[in-house]
């Protein structure tokens, strides 16, 4: 386990089978490093595994292991081109067992059960499919289940005539039942709902297996799973969409518990079809997560609300139990109950991208939140795998994650930083030290020592919404960062003191998504692009606007870079209108016609000089990168292709004496291109999350922002 060459070159199935036998800190750390991106290792070459393992070792804070992995020989592959200098580990968690990857849309539903003695998860997705996964190996089982014609919003597992089945509900308004041993439907779709089916559960009523479903049509329906027919009339009472359903037993009677966008929870007797007691009231927003269990002998329901709270209800008395469980910072979208070391726990998932575990006896959190998803967590289930309790969660990030719930101490101390996606990165120098400056969804700006990876001072706070753009420059001899935010403001920060310089720059009327800096007529300026469709120039010494806003784009302006053309300072801007435009910063006028050629929105822009000619490099959601001669306005060569998804970030610089463009993509890849030839340099670099930010340092290192993380790579 501690042999880097074996981790890199061995068959992933062989490695994963051996992980649970690890002992000692060194081996346990290697286990956590391997599991961090095991879903990538299955289909990757040994060379890609080496790069990803080195990155994950750096994320776990073990630079020595990262270096040894980078040095591991790989048969038939060139030596690693890049080594990891350092990386943050805000998203690594030693409790992660598997990442189940395959869905091409957000994962809205998860259920767990047993199929032929194997623990499985069944998942439903926005991609309209249902998938079955072996929770022991993390691999898919059988074929993808297809048939729904809309997103699969609900999944439950039950037994019909001794066979395990999955019940799925979809935005196509139908309910389908699948044999999990065969992967085939066992009946025609169950129809009757007149709106999307958001929730499903299974149970037994008077010896008959049933499914209970909830819909946007405000009704709850019960279905006989043997005959496929409705049982009784729809259950009516909710006054808005029914988005959560579970079943349980109270005083010997089978019940359904439902949650609704009407902010209430209702309990229904499944024998009579009548409500049991009054609605449970307490949430102040939609209730879209519910589960049932037993706590100290009492039947309870646990509910999650869009108000960000989790509540526990005694199903016998219909009273709330204790205070609401608080900690999530956004809507709670998923709830499940399990047992950990003999204690009942709730597992909750939230739009804040975290999973939390709560002791249902004390109402207190169990350990730290489970971190790793890069999108809202929509689904949660619990189960047991090889005697160990696990939670399985599904997210808008298209992944399913399986977590070990047994308490255990962290095995390392990763460098932590941002608590949300990193959207922007720039480099600069502070008191002789090269630094990286990053901006994030978490509303903060952070400064990092490029040599050590340590934070420089405290995060910069002041923006009241996501930070989308960062640039650096020098104003009156002081290094500063200029940031743009969703809060519609631009802020200037002294990088030496960490304090704001002056008041926020206001004028834009929508998100500020792009910032660049330059000097115009001896004055340092910032150029900003906004979702309001305008470009503005600001005098950084006075904090005042320079001239009128530049108008011409017909959609959001999301990218800005600066350069010099024939001695004149210019800005190059990219927009959702699919064009790039060049502006004379001295006169405020457009230079030439817009650059057209991309077939989708222009996402990022950078500038440089190639063989004495000023150029702009643009990237687009069409998956291409284009180079433009700024003097003529013509494309310089053919589009650069290779990415297979939206290209979110572009930077230019010099790496090993070659002028390059570095691009980052939504498909979690970074590519380095030789701007003289238009060819890719070396293999693509693979990351665990979408790459929203890239920068090149003056000495040829790469700064990459992916997910919540920042990594710095240097040529090996």
XYZ file of C-alpha atoms in Angstrom:
716
model
C 0.000 0.000 0.000
C 2.875 2.378 0.641
C 4.587 1.536 -2.677
C 3.833 4.416 -5.107
C 4.688 2.257 -8.107
C 2.062 -0.316 -7.129
C -0.606 2.330 -6.544
C 0.125 3.852 -9.953
C 0.501 0.706 -12.056
C -1.628 -2.011 -10.436
C -5.122 -2.822 -11.658
C -7.555 -0.533 -9.772
C -9.772 -3.483 -8.858
C -6.816 -5.185 -7.206
C -5.881 -2.034 -5.309
C -9.410 -1.267 -4.125
C -9.884 -4.840 -2.911
C -6.821 -4.456 -0.709
C -7.624 -1.062 0.804
C -9.646 -2.259 3.782
C -6.662 -4.309 4.954
C -4.496 -1.231 5.494
C -2.943 -0.630 8.899
C -0.867 2.214 10.272
C -0.947 5.886 9.401
C 1.172 5.651 6.240
C -0.996 2.953 4.687
C -4.239 4.613 5.841
C -3.148 7.845 4.187
C -2.405 5.956 0.953
C -5.914 4.465 1.157
C -7.497 7.893 1.501
C -5.397 9.257 -1.371
C -6.396 6.380 -3.667
C -10.075 6.580 -2.800
C -10.211 10.344 -3.337
C -10.356 9.840 -7.118
C -10.821 6.091 -7.473
C -13.603 6.642 -10.010
C -10.989 8.252 -12.270
C -8.441 5.461 -11.794
C -10.712 2.733 -13.217
C -10.588 4.014 -16.771
C -7.347 6.016 -16.686
C -3.943 5.160 -18.046
C -1.171 4.630 -15.530
C 0.232 8.031 -16.525
C -3.032 9.790 -15.675
C -3.333 7.800 -12.427
C 0.160 8.969 -11.474
C -0.772 12.616 -12.018
C -4.097 12.346 -10.162
C -2.615 10.383 -7.245
C 0.177 12.944 -6.884
C -2.435 15.704 -6.833
C -4.540 13.912 -4.216
C -1.493 13.243 -2.024
C -0.750 16.964 -2.149
C -4.382 17.717 -1.284
C -3.987 15.505 1.778
C -0.920 17.535 2.730
C 1.735 14.858 2.150
C 4.218 16.499 -0.194
C 6.673 13.629 0.218
C 4.164 11.039 -0.979
C 3.150 13.336 -3.836
C 6.781 13.630 -4.944
C 7.338 9.864 -4.737
C 4.236 9.207 -6.809
C 5.332 11.717 -9.452
C 8.694 9.908 -9.646
C 7.100 6.446 -10.008
C 8.029 4.858 -13.354
C 5.219 4.061 -15.739
C 5.810 1.532 -18.465
C 5.521 3.015 -21.936
C 4.899 6.560 -20.668
C 7.161 9.559 -20.554
C 8.293 10.930 -17.215
C 5.720 13.132 -15.511
C 5.850 16.596 -17.072
C 4.400 18.374 -14.032
C 4.958 17.966 -10.319
C 2.766 19.233 -7.514
C 4.191 22.100 -5.497
C 1.192 22.218 -3.171
C -2.573 22.002 -3.131
C -5.362 22.812 -0.741
C -7.450 19.973 0.644
C -10.718 21.684 1.483
C -12.670 18.926 -0.288
C -10.835 15.752 0.754
C -12.375 13.560 3.431
C -10.903 10.324 4.747
C -14.447 8.954 5.221
C -15.062 8.760 1.457
C -15.221 5.139 0.269
C -16.382 5.424 -3.339
C -17.360 8.009 -5.909
C -19.839 6.459 -8.315
C -19.494 8.188 -11.659
C -21.561 7.690 -14.790
C -24.672 9.821 -14.712
C -24.582 12.719 -17.161
C -27.014 14.860 -15.183
C -27.618 15.747 -11.568
C -28.475 12.834 -9.269
C -31.880 13.496 -7.715
C -32.642 10.216 -5.958
C -30.833 7.415 -4.108
C -32.015 4.245 -2.401
C -30.062 1.334 -0.930
C -30.854 -2.357 -0.585
C -29.670 -5.905 -1.248
C -29.661 -7.746 -4.566
C -28.577 -11.403 -4.453
C -26.801 -10.712 -1.188
C -24.861 -7.729 -2.491
C -25.384 -4.245 -1.064
C -26.478 -1.903 -3.850
C -27.459 1.681 -4.454
C -30.084 2.611 -7.033
C -29.917 6.157 -8.351
C -32.116 8.370 -10.505
C -30.891 11.326 -12.479
C -31.730 14.348 -14.575
C -30.275 12.310 -17.466
C -33.580 10.310 -17.379
C -31.843 7.061 -16.401
C -31.720 4.759 -13.400
C -28.454 3.089 -12.427
C -27.597 0.271 -10.042
C -24.239 0.205 -8.228
C -22.362 -2.421 -6.236
C -21.531 -0.631 -2.980
C -18.711 -3.038 -2.115
C -16.744 -2.298 -5.289
C -18.146 1.064 -6.389
C -18.819 -0.347 -9.857
C -22.054 -0.305 -11.878
C -24.177 -3.440 -11.958
C -25.929 -4.505 -15.122
C -27.273 -2.219 -17.799
C -28.593 1.284 -17.371
C -32.371 1.269 -16.805
C -34.013 3.437 -19.444
C -37.608 4.235 -20.228
C -38.426 7.439 -18.439
C -38.728 10.455 -20.738
C -37.991 13.065 -18.088
C -35.650 13.494 -15.118
C -35.906 10.678 -12.566
C -36.834 12.452 -9.346
C -37.582 9.537 -7.001
C -36.293 6.036 -6.229
C -37.329 3.448 -3.661
C -36.471 -0.237 -3.191
C -38.916 -2.935 -2.133
C -39.767 -6.624 -2.503
C -42.437 -8.057 -4.783
C -43.111 -11.799 -4.614
C -39.662 -12.356 -3.175
C -37.868 -10.310 -5.828
C -36.086 -7.006 -5.158
C -37.552 -4.148 -7.168
C -36.888 -0.470 -7.656
C -39.764 1.987 -7.905
C -38.949 5.188 -9.754
C -40.856 8.421 -10.281
C -40.169 10.951 -12.991
C -40.961 14.396 -14.284
C -42.675 12.500 -17.121
C -45.524 11.949 -14.565
C -45.104 8.170 -14.530
C -44.026 5.618 -11.943
C -42.041 2.596 -13.115
C -41.191 -0.666 -11.368
C -37.990 -2.543 -12.247
C -36.763 -6.011 -11.319
C -33.323 -5.425 -9.831
C -32.117 -8.953 -10.569
C -33.076 -8.720 -14.240
C -32.864 -4.990 -14.939
C -36.232 -5.226 -16.700
C -39.567 -3.506 -16.015
C -41.977 -5.849 -14.236
C -45.123 -4.010 -15.336
C -46.396 -1.215 -17.465
C -45.734 2.297 -16.144
C -48.104 3.323 -13.330
C -49.972 6.387 -14.516
C -52.415 8.706 -12.847
C -50.422 11.615 -11.531
C -50.979 14.806 -13.536
C -47.659 16.419 -12.603
C -44.034 15.397 -12.099
C -43.538 12.610 -9.560
C -41.114 13.945 -6.971
C -41.169 11.252 -4.291
C -41.561 7.503 -3.842
C -41.459 4.997 -1.013
C -42.385 1.342 -0.548
C -44.156 -0.519 2.225
C -46.518 -3.351 3.055
C -50.250 -2.863 3.672
C -52.301 -5.845 4.820
C -49.680 -8.184 3.427
C -49.526 -6.519 0.002
C -46.407 -4.667 -1.212
C -47.240 -1.086 -2.141
C -45.561 2.014 -3.477
C -46.511 5.474 -2.232
C -45.778 8.420 -4.518
C -46.015 12.195 -4.236
C -46.387 14.656 -7.069
C -46.451 18.255 -8.146
C -50.195 17.665 -8.628
C -50.456 18.016 -4.789
C -51.624 14.409 -4.317
C -50.251 11.247 -2.772
C -51.057 7.949 -4.486
C -50.772 4.361 -3.289
C -50.113 1.545 -5.782
C -50.387 -2.239 -5.448
C -47.023 -3.472 -6.724
C -48.342 -6.916 -7.621
C -51.214 -5.731 -9.810
C -49.881 -2.277 -10.744
C -53.231 -0.747 -9.832
C -54.020 2.199 -7.575
C -55.103 1.385 -4.031
C -58.054 3.572 -3.150
C -58.378 7.224 -4.022
C -55.498 9.712 -4.071
C -54.652 11.157 -0.648
C -55.587 14.835 -0.761
C -54.791 17.587 1.719
C -51.543 19.237 0.735
C -51.991 22.596 -0.979
C -48.756 22.538 -2.971
C -46.407 20.023 -4.564
C -45.700 16.867 -2.556
C -41.930 16.544 -2.762
C -41.119 13.967 -0.065
C -42.624 10.610 0.951
C -41.625 7.868 3.351
C -43.399 4.982 5.078
C -43.351 3.611 8.603
C -45.371 1.903 11.312
C -47.068 3.709 14.197
C -48.823 1.701 16.878
C -48.965 -1.262 14.527
C -50.538 0.688 11.666
C -48.714 1.296 8.372
C -48.437 5.005 7.633
C -47.052 7.323 5.011
C -45.395 10.581 5.994
C -45.290 13.300 3.357
C -43.586 16.663 3.010
C -44.751 19.460 0.776
C -43.918 22.841 -0.662
C -46.872 24.029 1.458
C -44.407 23.892 4.416
C -46.283 21.099 6.213
C -45.714 17.438 7.007
C -48.690 15.084 6.956
C -49.204 11.547 8.259
C -51.593 9.160 6.488
C -53.067 5.810 7.549
C -52.323 3.521 4.600
C -55.138 1.128 5.452
C -57.901 3.734 5.549
C -56.312 6.419 3.366
C -57.177 9.031 5.972
C -54.958 11.635 7.621
C -53.633 10.772 11.074
C -53.946 13.835 13.283
C -53.211 17.386 12.242
C -50.403 18.429 9.907
C -46.993 18.834 11.538
C -46.161 22.523 11.374
C -42.844 24.212 12.159
C -40.838 24.535 8.983
C -41.000 27.995 7.417
C -40.359 26.856 3.859
C -40.916 23.837 1.630
C -40.364 20.406 3.199
C -38.711 18.274 0.536
C -36.986 15.598 2.615
C -38.504 13.114 5.056
C -37.623 9.760 6.571
C -38.819 7.650 9.488
C -37.120 5.612 12.186
C -37.129 4.722 15.855
C -35.350 6.736 18.562
C -35.362 5.372 22.113
C -38.368 3.231 21.287
C -40.421 6.051 19.780
C -41.391 6.184 16.099
C -40.143 9.446 14.657
C -40.051 11.332 11.405
C -37.046 13.428 10.459
C -37.664 16.235 7.985
C -35.469 18.644 6.057
C -36.706 22.039 4.949
C -35.782 24.731 2.516
C -35.494 26.878 5.663
C -32.135 25.139 6.216
C -33.253 23.210 9.306
C -33.746 19.558 10.198
C -36.628 18.685 12.520
C -37.516 15.539 14.458
C -41.170 14.671 15.144
C -42.697 12.099 17.501
C -45.190 10.224 15.304
C -47.238 9.077 18.289
C -47.801 12.521 19.802
C -47.286 14.584 16.627
C -45.040 16.910 18.612
C -41.574 18.109 17.668
C -38.708 16.477 19.547
C -36.138 18.960 20.827
C -34.933 21.995 18.955
C -34.423 22.090 15.191
C -31.012 20.796 14.078
C -29.138 23.719 12.566
C -25.841 23.952 10.745
C -26.689 23.775 7.075
C -26.570 27.202 5.443
C -28.939 26.488 2.553
C -32.023 24.308 1.916
C -31.913 20.758 3.250
C -32.789 18.527 0.300
C -32.135 15.014 1.639
C -32.588 13.030 4.845
C -31.899 9.402 5.793
C -31.713 7.484 9.087
C -29.107 4.876 10.004
C -27.295 3.324 12.955
C -23.707 4.079 13.907
C -22.135 2.209 16.804
C -25.579 1.451 18.197
C -26.797 5.061 18.003
C -29.539 6.285 15.654
C -28.282 9.012 13.345
C -29.741 11.211 10.648
C -27.765 11.913 7.493
C -28.731 15.153 5.755
C -27.728 16.684 2.438
C -28.055 20.314 1.522
C -27.796 22.830 -1.262
C -24.737 24.088 0.670
C -22.964 21.044 -0.897
C -22.298 19.350 2.442
C -23.553 16.196 4.123
C -24.057 16.249 7.877
C -24.551 13.462 10.400
C -26.618 14.042 13.564
C -27.011 11.976 16.746
C -30.801 11.661 17.037
C -30.674 11.075 20.793
C -28.680 14.196 21.641
C -29.459 16.327 18.586
C -25.775 17.072 18.165
C -23.597 16.765 15.047
C -21.472 13.645 14.733
C -18.052 14.761 13.526
C -17.415 17.348 10.857
C -19.568 17.683 7.730
C -18.755 15.276 4.891
C -17.107 17.346 2.173
C -16.558 16.486 -1.462
C -19.640 17.210 -3.527
C -19.344 20.275 -5.761
C -23.054 20.879 -6.169
C -26.235 20.767 -4.085
C -26.831 17.407 -2.424
C -30.271 16.206 -3.504
C -30.418 12.650 -2.182
C -29.248 10.510 0.723
C -29.638 6.920 1.871
C -27.922 4.705 4.435
C -26.867 1.084 4.372
C -24.321 -1.449 5.574
C -21.385 -2.642 3.481
C -19.223 -5.473 4.786
C -20.428 -4.775 8.310
C -19.715 -1.059 8.167
C -22.418 1.642 8.158
C -22.358 3.857 5.090
C -24.204 6.847 3.712
C -24.812 7.220 -0.020
C -25.461 10.691 -1.415
C -26.348 12.088 -4.817
C -25.657 15.572 -6.073
C -26.178 18.098 -8.824
C -22.477 17.509 -9.577
C -23.632 14.261 -11.320
C -21.841 12.036 -8.816
C -22.913 9.562 -6.164
C -20.671 9.238 -3.130
C -20.479 6.481 -0.526
C -19.155 7.485 2.902
C -18.069 5.430 5.893
C -20.083 6.568 8.919
C -17.996 4.946 11.654
C -16.295 7.682 13.595
C -12.573 7.961 13.025
C -9.897 10.545 13.430
C -8.519 12.461 10.422
C -5.271 10.911 9.187
C -3.672 14.154 8.005
C -3.994 17.905 8.211
C -4.705 19.181 4.722
C -4.200 22.821 3.868
C -7.696 24.278 3.851
C -8.902 27.439 2.237
C -12.017 28.308 0.295
C -15.356 26.789 1.256
C -16.913 27.133 -2.191
C -15.882 26.957 -5.840
C -12.810 28.978 -6.844
C -13.830 31.164 -9.777
C -10.782 33.414 -10.274
C -6.995 33.369 -9.881
C -4.224 35.890 -10.475
C -0.576 36.189 -9.477
C 1.472 39.034 -8.057
C 4.329 39.963 -5.740
C 3.995 41.133 -2.125
C 7.090 42.319 -0.256
C 9.282 40.297 -2.576
C 7.218 37.119 -2.283
C 5.356 35.752 -5.298
C 1.709 35.161 -4.414
C -1.487 33.814 -5.903
C -4.761 35.626 -5.304
C -8.029 33.699 -5.603
C -11.699 34.625 -5.486
C -14.531 32.283 -4.613
C -18.218 31.532 -4.350
C -17.667 31.773 -0.576
C -17.465 35.597 -1.034
C -13.837 35.803 0.051
C -10.532 36.661 -1.587
C -7.462 34.737 -0.410
C -3.756 35.331 -0.880
C -1.354 32.373 -0.984
C 2.437 32.258 -0.715
C 3.396 30.505 -3.952
C 6.528 29.003 -2.431
C 4.938 27.395 0.638
C 1.221 27.239 -0.110
C 0.509 28.961 3.178
C -2.175 31.648 3.351
C -0.881 35.196 3.599
C -2.951 36.901 6.268
C -6.673 36.486 6.724
C -9.165 36.160 3.865
C -10.383 39.466 2.462
C -14.049 39.903 3.332
C -16.404 42.629 2.260
C -18.117 41.395 -0.847
C -21.667 40.356 -0.035
C -21.904 37.777 -2.790
C -19.736 35.488 -4.917
C -16.349 36.777 -6.120
C -16.129 36.101 -9.839
C -13.023 37.977 -10.968
C -9.543 38.906 -9.690
C -6.672 40.916 -11.157
C -3.517 42.376 -9.629
C -1.471 45.515 -10.259
C 0.525 48.217 -8.454
C -1.000 51.527 -7.388
C 1.294 54.252 -6.045
C 3.929 51.655 -5.250
C 1.546 49.342 -3.389
C 0.554 45.905 -4.724
C -3.221 45.617 -4.964
C -5.865 43.134 -6.006
C -8.984 44.246 -7.841
C -12.034 42.003 -7.497
C -15.461 41.811 -9.112
C -18.496 40.237 -7.528
C -22.043 39.127 -7.972
C -22.866 41.946 -5.532
C -22.392 44.321 -8.526
C -19.329 46.043 -7.005
C -15.616 46.222 -7.706
C -13.252 46.333 -4.719
C -9.574 47.196 -4.426
C -7.427 45.550 -1.719
C -3.938 46.361 -0.444
C -2.120 43.029 -0.732
C 0.436 43.955 1.919
C -2.078 44.880 4.639
C -5.157 42.984 3.495
C -7.262 46.097 3.867
C -9.660 47.659 1.364
C -8.347 50.639 -0.582
C -11.078 53.240 -0.623
C -14.768 52.573 -1.085
C -16.195 49.911 -3.409
C -16.413 51.000 -7.041
C -20.088 51.125 -7.961
C -21.862 51.761 -11.215
C -22.537 48.367 -12.711
C -26.149 47.266 -12.347
C -25.550 43.514 -12.446
C -22.879 40.966 -11.569
C -19.282 41.982 -12.223
C -17.837 38.875 -13.843
C -14.560 40.107 -15.310
C -11.654 42.336 -14.241
C -8.320 43.255 -15.828
C -5.762 45.967 -15.104
C -3.405 48.100 -17.169
C -1.955 51.618 -17.403
C -3.553 54.338 -19.520
C -1.707 57.640 -19.967
C 0.406 56.883 -16.925
C -2.573 56.095 -14.685
C -3.289 52.589 -13.325
C -6.785 51.501 -14.317
C -9.106 48.552 -13.910
C -11.355 47.428 -16.739
C -14.477 45.552 -15.686
C -17.138 43.608 -17.547
C -20.604 42.980 -16.207
C -23.754 41.020 -16.720
C -25.344 44.400 -17.400
C -23.699 44.168 -20.843
C -21.277 47.062 -20.303
C -17.540 47.525 -19.879
C -16.275 50.177 -17.452
C -12.863 51.729 -16.816
C -11.821 52.922 -13.341
C -8.931 55.120 -12.236
C -7.382 53.075 -9.426
C -5.657 56.074 -7.860
C -8.891 58.025 -7.411
C -11.506 55.284 -7.496
C -13.483 57.182 -10.115
C -14.843 56.007 -13.452
C -12.920 57.011 -16.560
C -15.326 58.154 -19.262
C -18.624 56.549 -20.112
C -19.309 52.793 -20.059
C -18.433 50.941 -23.270
C -21.537 49.540 -24.918
C -21.882 47.287 -27.917
C -22.163 43.768 -26.623
C -25.719 42.494 -26.783
C -25.453 40.094 -23.853
C -23.524 39.555 -20.621
C -19.843 40.551 -20.602
C -17.987 37.776 -18.781
C -14.356 38.162 -19.846
C -11.834 41.015 -20.014
C -8.123 41.198 -20.799
C -5.839 44.134 -21.641
C -2.981 44.588 -24.092
C -1.245 47.047 -26.385
C -1.848 47.370 -30.132
C 0.368 49.720 -32.137
C 1.245 51.612 -28.973
C -2.348 52.057 -27.823
C -3.678 50.368 -24.690
C -6.692 48.198 -25.472
C -9.194 45.989 -23.694
C -10.480 42.762 -25.206
C -13.860 41.598 -23.952
C -15.815 38.388 -24.367
C -19.559 38.028 -24.126
C -22.443 35.643 -24.075
C -23.346 37.174 -27.441
C -20.631 34.894 -28.884
C -18.249 37.710 -29.835
C -15.033 39.262 -28.612
C -14.559 43.024 -28.969
C -11.509 45.284 -28.837
C -11.708 48.751 -27.258
C -9.257 51.655 -27.384
C -8.815 52.542 -23.716
C -7.630 56.062 -24.458
C -10.693 57.019 -26.522
C -13.276 54.499 -25.321
C -14.090 53.550 -28.903
C -14.294 50.091 -30.464
C -11.349 48.991 -32.574
C -12.504 47.264 -35.735
C -15.344 44.790 -35.999
C -16.240 42.212 -33.344
C -14.406 38.884 -33.554
C -16.873 36.231 -34.667
C -16.318 32.555 -35.154
C -17.186 30.904 -31.884
C -20.516 29.108 -32.116
C -21.391 29.621 -28.467
C -20.738 32.217 -25.783
C -17.197 33.471 -25.218
C -16.235 32.443 -21.700
C -12.633 33.669 -21.213
C -10.039 35.976 -22.791
C -6.285 36.443 -22.378
C -3.720 38.453 -24.338
C -0.036 38.111 -25.179
C 2.479 38.752 -27.973
C 3.390 35.976 -30.429
C 6.376 36.564 -32.738
C 6.006 40.289 -32.248
C 2.279 40.345 -32.983
C -0.256 41.142 -30.231
C -2.897 38.422 -29.970
C -5.982 37.579 -27.965
C -6.774 34.024 -26.918
C -10.456 33.269 -26.390
C -12.300 30.228 -25.129
C -15.904 29.289 -25.518
C -18.687 27.014 -24.486
C -18.315 25.539 -27.978
C -15.259 23.673 -26.616
C -12.706 25.510 -28.754
C -9.906 27.990 -28.170
C -9.204 30.657 -30.789
C -6.261 32.989 -31.324
C -6.832 36.412 -32.909
C -4.355 38.896 -34.382
C -5.228 42.128 -32.575
C -3.669 44.318 -35.258
C -5.717 42.873 -38.132
C -8.711 41.403 -36.318
C -8.211 38.131 -38.178
C -7.947 34.653 -36.683
C -4.366 33.505 -36.268
C -4.546 29.950 -37.526
C -7.252 27.342 -37.067
C -9.301 26.948 -33.893
C -7.497 24.952 -31.214
C -9.499 21.829 -30.463
C -9.177 19.046 -27.948
C -11.449 19.951 -25.083
C -14.773 18.119 -25.188
C -16.717 20.494 -22.977
C -17.008 24.179 -22.151
C -13.627 25.883 -21.813
C -14.028 28.016 -18.697
C -10.607 29.607 -18.233
C -7.639 30.848 -20.260
C -4.259 32.262 -19.248
C -1.048 32.983 -21.154
C 2.589 32.898 -20.053
C 5.986 31.371 -20.628
C 6.697 27.786 -19.570
C 10.160 26.346 -20.159
C 10.963 29.128 -22.651
C 7.815 28.513 -24.718
C 4.950 30.950 -25.008
C 1.839 29.045 -24.015
C -1.868 29.297 -23.442
C -3.291 27.305 -20.546
C -6.950 26.343 -20.664
C -9.262 24.851 -18.055
C -12.484 23.043 -18.825
C -15.787 22.060 -17.339
C -14.793 18.430 -17.973
C -12.092 18.760 -15.293
C -9.123 18.998 -17.643
C -6.263 21.479 -18.079
C -4.396 21.649 -21.363
C -1.226 23.565 -22.238
C -0.827 24.815 -25.825
C 2.241 26.056 -27.681
C 1.079 29.364 -29.170
C 3.740 29.276 -31.881
C 2.479 25.976 -33.304
C -1.057 25.656 -31.898
C -0.210 22.175 -30.632
C -0.799 20.706 -27.213
C 2.266 20.319 -24.988
C 2.251 17.020 -23.139
C -0.781 15.098 -21.919
C -3.819 16.821 -20.481
C -3.918 17.297 -16.717
C -6.901 15.743 -14.927
C -8.562 17.274 -11.873
C -11.351 16.079 -9.574
C -13.673 19.014 -10.348
C -14.403 21.580 -13.037
C -11.539 24.024 -13.611
C -12.816 27.586 -13.380
C -9.507 29.423 -12.937
C -5.962 29.188 -14.304
C -2.939 31.461 -14.107
C 0.721 31.226 -15.130
C 3.408 32.591 -12.802
C 6.398 34.580 -13.997
C 8.612 31.507 -13.525
C 6.361 29.136 -15.487
C 4.288 27.466 -12.784
C 0.574 26.810 -13.141
C -2.038 27.967 -10.647
C -5.253 25.986 -11.026
C -8.575 26.570 -9.284
C -10.784 23.459 -9.368
C -13.827 22.930 -7.200
C -13.030 24.508 -3.844
C -9.305 23.868 -4.299
C -6.183 25.674 -5.428
C -3.141 23.770 -6.732
C 0.250 24.917 -7.965
C 2.178 22.741 -10.426
C 5.743 23.169 -11.655
C 7.517 21.572 -14.606
C 9.223 18.365 -13.422
